Amino acid sequence: MGSLRLTVCSAVLAVAALTPAAHAADGGGSVSVTPSSPAPGAEVALRVSGCSGKTATAASAAFVADARLTGSGGTLAGETRVRSSIRPGPYEVKVTCADFQVKGTVDVAVGGSSARPGGSASASPVAPVQAGGGGTARLAAADAREAGPGTGHAVTGLVLAGVAAVAVVIRGRRRNRGTG
């Protein structure tokens, strides 16, 4: 599997290096963020038009994590969360499509419903959970099976094997004393 990854990565790098610079420039698409002025910690929905592929990635310093956008027909959509510790103001959003980049902005507002009085922690997660969905769940399970047991499992197994060996020896000695 390692050589397959290396081959795919090499092919992607070769295509990226040979792609004309005109495709790397802004392709005339548009990015919309809903709500347009989210508060820190708020969830936002992203929509981009003009992408020819079925997936794209939206990145911004305002986001907790990059948003994965999916769709078809040139319109892709996805969701992410605004960092709860971010300062209000405009932040650039870069959406990387299959054939170009689309740029937009998100204007983080002051306060809002995500601000908690007294500094208490948020009741909902503020970062995306690394979990599979749909067909990717099978891939995540396969990766976990390939990893095998860790150090903790090995130590526990050795301790249990040692306890079993001691129990067999003690039981064997008790039987020998009783018969001899």
GROMACS .gro file of C-alpha atoms in nm:
model
  180
    1MET     CA    1   0.000   0.000   0.000
    2GLY     CA    2   0.296   0.233   0.062
    3SER     CA    3   0.413   0.210  -0.299
    4LEU     CA    4   0.060   0.287  -0.422
    5ARG     CA    5   0.052   0.603  -0.209
    6LEU     CA    6   0.395   0.704  -0.335
    7THR     CA    7   0.287   0.652  -0.696
    8VAL     CA    8  -0.033   0.852  -0.651
    9CYS     CA    9   0.149   1.135  -0.472
   10SER     CA   10   0.414   1.146  -0.744
   11ALA     CA   11   0.148   1.160  -1.014
   12VAL     CA   12  -0.035   1.443  -0.833
   13LEU     CA   13   0.289   1.641  -0.796
   14ALA     CA   14   0.374   1.589  -1.162
   15VAL     CA   15   0.030   1.708  -1.273
   16ALA     CA   16   0.049   2.008  -1.038
   17ALA     CA   17   0.393   2.103  -1.170
   18LEU     CA   18   0.284   2.075  -1.534
   19THR     CA   19  -0.051   2.253  -1.497
   20PRO     CA   20  -0.047   2.599  -1.658
   21ALA     CA   21  -0.041   2.894  -1.419
   22ALA     CA   22  -0.369   3.029  -1.561
   23HIS     CA   23  -0.559   2.747  -1.393
   24ALA     CA   24  -0.404   2.824  -1.054
   25ALA     CA   25  -0.540   3.178  -1.059
   26ASP     CA   26  -0.887   3.276  -0.942
   27GLY     CA   27  -1.129   3.104  -1.179
   28GLY     CA   28  -1.419   3.347  -1.136
   29GLY     CA   29  -1.621   3.136  -0.892
   30SER     CA   30  -1.780   3.274  -0.578
   31VAL     CA   31  -1.779   3.181  -0.209
   32SER     CA   32  -2.072   3.244   0.024
   33VAL     CA   33  -2.064   3.204   0.402
   34THR     CA   34  -2.386   3.169   0.606
   35PRO     CA   35  -2.424   3.350   0.839
   36SER     CA   36  -2.217   3.620   0.674
   37SER     CA   37  -2.103   3.764   1.011
   38PRO     CA   38  -2.074   3.468   1.251
   39ALA     CA   39  -1.976   3.504   1.616
   40PRO     CA   40  -1.667   3.325   1.749
   41GLY     CA   41  -1.750   2.957   1.807
   42ALA     CA   42  -2.045   2.959   1.565
   43GLU     CA   43  -2.102   2.702   1.293
   44VAL     CA   44  -2.098   2.830   0.936
   45ALA     CA   45  -2.222   2.685   0.609
   46LEU     CA   46  -2.004   2.737   0.304
   47ARG     CA   47  -2.114   2.728  -0.059
   48VAL     CA   48  -1.888   2.773  -0.361
   49SER     CA   49  -1.990   2.798  -0.725
   50GLY     CA   50  -1.774   2.751  -1.030
   51CYS     CA   51  -1.584   2.437  -0.924
   52SER     CA   52  -1.581   2.166  -1.190
   53GLY     CA   53  -1.491   1.885  -0.947
   54LYS     CA   54  -1.710   1.706  -0.695
   55THR     CA   55  -1.501   1.801  -0.389
   56ALA     CA   56  -1.306   2.101  -0.264
   57THR     CA   57  -1.141   2.224   0.055
   58ALA     CA   58  -1.213   2.559   0.221
   59ALA     CA   59  -0.939   2.696   0.447
   60SER     CA   60  -0.928   3.007   0.665
   61ALA     CA   61  -0.748   3.125   0.976
   62ALA     CA   62  -1.098   3.185   1.118
   63PHE     CA   63  -1.194   2.815   1.102
   64VAL     CA   64  -1.125   2.544   1.361
   65ALA     CA   65  -1.048   2.306   1.074
   66ASP     CA   66  -1.056   2.310   0.696
   67ALA     CA   67  -1.403   2.241   0.557
   68ARG     CA   68  -1.455   1.962   0.307
   69LEU     CA   69  -1.701   2.072   0.042
   70THR     CA   70  -1.894   1.825  -0.174
   71GLY     CA   71  -2.155   1.852  -0.446
   72SER     CA   72  -2.202   1.849  -0.821
   73GLY     CA   73  -2.299   2.072  -1.109
   74GLY     CA   74  -2.036   2.332  -1.019
   75THR     CA   75  -2.183   2.405  -0.674
   76LEU     CA   76  -2.022   2.258  -0.362
   77ALA     CA   77  -2.125   2.296   0.002
   78GLY     CA   78  -1.994   2.208   0.347
   79GLU     CA   79  -1.979   2.319   0.710
   80THR     CA   80  -1.718   2.414   0.967
   81ARG     CA   81  -1.691   2.609   1.292
   82VAL     CA   82  -1.536   2.949   1.363
   83ARG     CA   83  -1.261   2.943   1.626
   84SER     CA   84  -1.399   3.042   1.966
   85SER     CA   85  -1.081   3.236   2.054
   86ILE     CA   86  -1.066   3.444   1.735
   87ARG     CA   87  -1.079   3.823   1.726
   88PRO     CA   88  -1.358   3.995   1.534
   89GLY     CA   89  -1.277   4.113   1.183
   90PRO     CA   90  -1.253   3.998   0.822
   91TYR     CA   91  -1.069   3.675   0.736
   92GLU     CA   92  -0.985   3.537   0.394
   93VAL     CA   93  -1.139   3.206   0.287
   94LYS     CA   94  -0.955   3.007   0.017
   95VAL     CA   95  -1.143   2.727  -0.155
   96THR     CA   96  -0.922   2.489  -0.350
   97CYS     CA   97  -1.118   2.320  -0.628
   98ALA     CA   98  -1.002   2.057  -0.874
   99ASP     CA   99  -0.889   2.314  -1.129
  100PHE     CA  100  -0.848   2.651  -0.951
  101GLN     CA  101  -0.881   2.852  -0.627
  102VAL     CA  102  -1.177   3.067  -0.529
  103LYS     CA  103  -1.130   3.336  -0.265
  104GLY     CA  104  -1.385   3.497  -0.038
  105THR     CA  105  -1.408   3.649   0.309
  106VAL     CA  106  -1.584   3.582   0.636
  107ASP     CA  107  -1.641   3.874   0.873
  108VAL     CA  108  -1.632   3.747   1.234
  109ALA     CA  109  -1.866   3.954   1.450
  110VAL     CA  110  -1.826   4.063   1.811
  111GLY     CA  111  -1.980   3.836   2.077
  112GLY     CA  112  -2.312   3.677   1.994
  113SER     CA  113  -2.489   3.370   2.125
  114SER     CA  114  -2.168   3.166   2.145
  115ALA     CA  115  -2.020   3.388   2.417
  116ARG     CA  116  -2.070   3.222   2.757
  117PRO     CA  117  -2.115   3.435   3.069
  118GLY     CA  118  -1.880   3.352   3.353
  119GLY     CA  119  -1.628   3.183   3.124
  120SER     CA  120  -1.797   2.841   3.141
  121ALA     CA  121  -1.707   2.582   2.882
  122SER     CA  122  -1.917   2.517   2.576
  123ALA     CA  123  -2.164   2.229   2.603
  124SER     CA  124  -2.095   2.118   2.247
  125PRO     CA  125  -1.764   2.022   2.087
  126VAL     CA  126  -1.564   2.305   1.933
  127ALA     CA  127  -1.353   2.090   1.702
  128PRO     CA  128  -1.458   1.835   1.444
  129VAL     CA  129  -1.446   1.471   1.546
  130GLN     CA  130  -1.224   1.254   1.333
  131ALA     CA  131  -1.484   0.998   1.225
  132GLY     CA  132  -1.573   0.824   0.905
  133GLY     CA  133  -1.900   0.859   0.728
  134GLY     CA  134  -2.052   0.640   0.466
  135GLY     CA  135  -1.789   0.441   0.280
  136THR     CA  136  -1.498   0.591   0.474
  137ALA     CA  137  -1.602   0.409   0.794
  138ARG     CA  138  -1.485   0.080   0.641
  139LEU     CA  139  -1.146   0.235   0.560
  140ALA     CA  140  -1.104   0.362   0.917
  141ALA     CA  141  -1.186   0.017   1.055
  142ALA     CA  142  -0.935  -0.145   0.817
  143ASP     CA  143  -0.662   0.095   0.932
  144ALA     CA  144  -0.736   0.013   1.297
  145ARG     CA  145  -0.713  -0.362   1.227
  146GLU     CA  146  -0.381  -0.323   1.045
  147ALA     CA  147  -0.227  -0.134   1.338
  148GLY     CA  148  -0.260  -0.434   1.572
  149PRO     CA  149  -0.232  -0.431   1.949
  150GLY     CA  150  -0.030  -0.163   2.120
  151THR     CA  151   0.222  -0.173   2.404
  152GLY     CA  152  -0.054  -0.176   2.667
  153HIS     CA  153  -0.208  -0.487   2.514
  154ALA     CA  154   0.130  -0.661   2.501
  155VAL     CA  155   0.210  -0.583   2.867
  156THR     CA  156  -0.136  -0.699   2.980
  157GLY     CA  157  -0.096  -1.023   2.783
  158LEU     CA  158   0.247  -1.091   2.934
  159VAL     CA  159   0.120  -1.026   3.289
  160LEU     CA  160  -0.176  -1.261   3.237
  161ALA     CA  161   0.051  -1.529   3.090
  162GLY     CA  162   0.286  -1.497   3.389
  163VAL     CA  163  -0.002  -1.527   3.638
  164ALA     CA  164  -0.130  -1.836   3.456
  165ALA     CA  165   0.218  -1.996   3.459
  166VAL     CA  166   0.256  -1.932   3.834
  167ALA     CA  167  -0.091  -2.079   3.900
  168VAL     CA  168  -0.002  -2.396   3.703
  169VAL     CA  169   0.326  -2.441   3.894
  170ILE     CA  170   0.158  -2.391   4.236
  171ARG     CA  171  -0.124  -2.629   4.151
  172GLY     CA  172   0.126  -2.888   4.026
  173ARG     CA  173   0.325  -2.870   4.352
  174ARG     CA  174   0.011  -2.911   4.564
  175ARG     CA  175  -0.088  -3.223   4.371
  176ASN     CA  176   0.262  -3.371   4.405
  177ARG     CA  177   0.266  -3.316   4.784
  178GLY     CA  178  -0.072  -3.484   4.825
  179THR     CA  179   0.030  -3.799   4.632
  180GLY     CA  180   0.385  -3.840   4.744
   0.00000   0.00000   0.00000
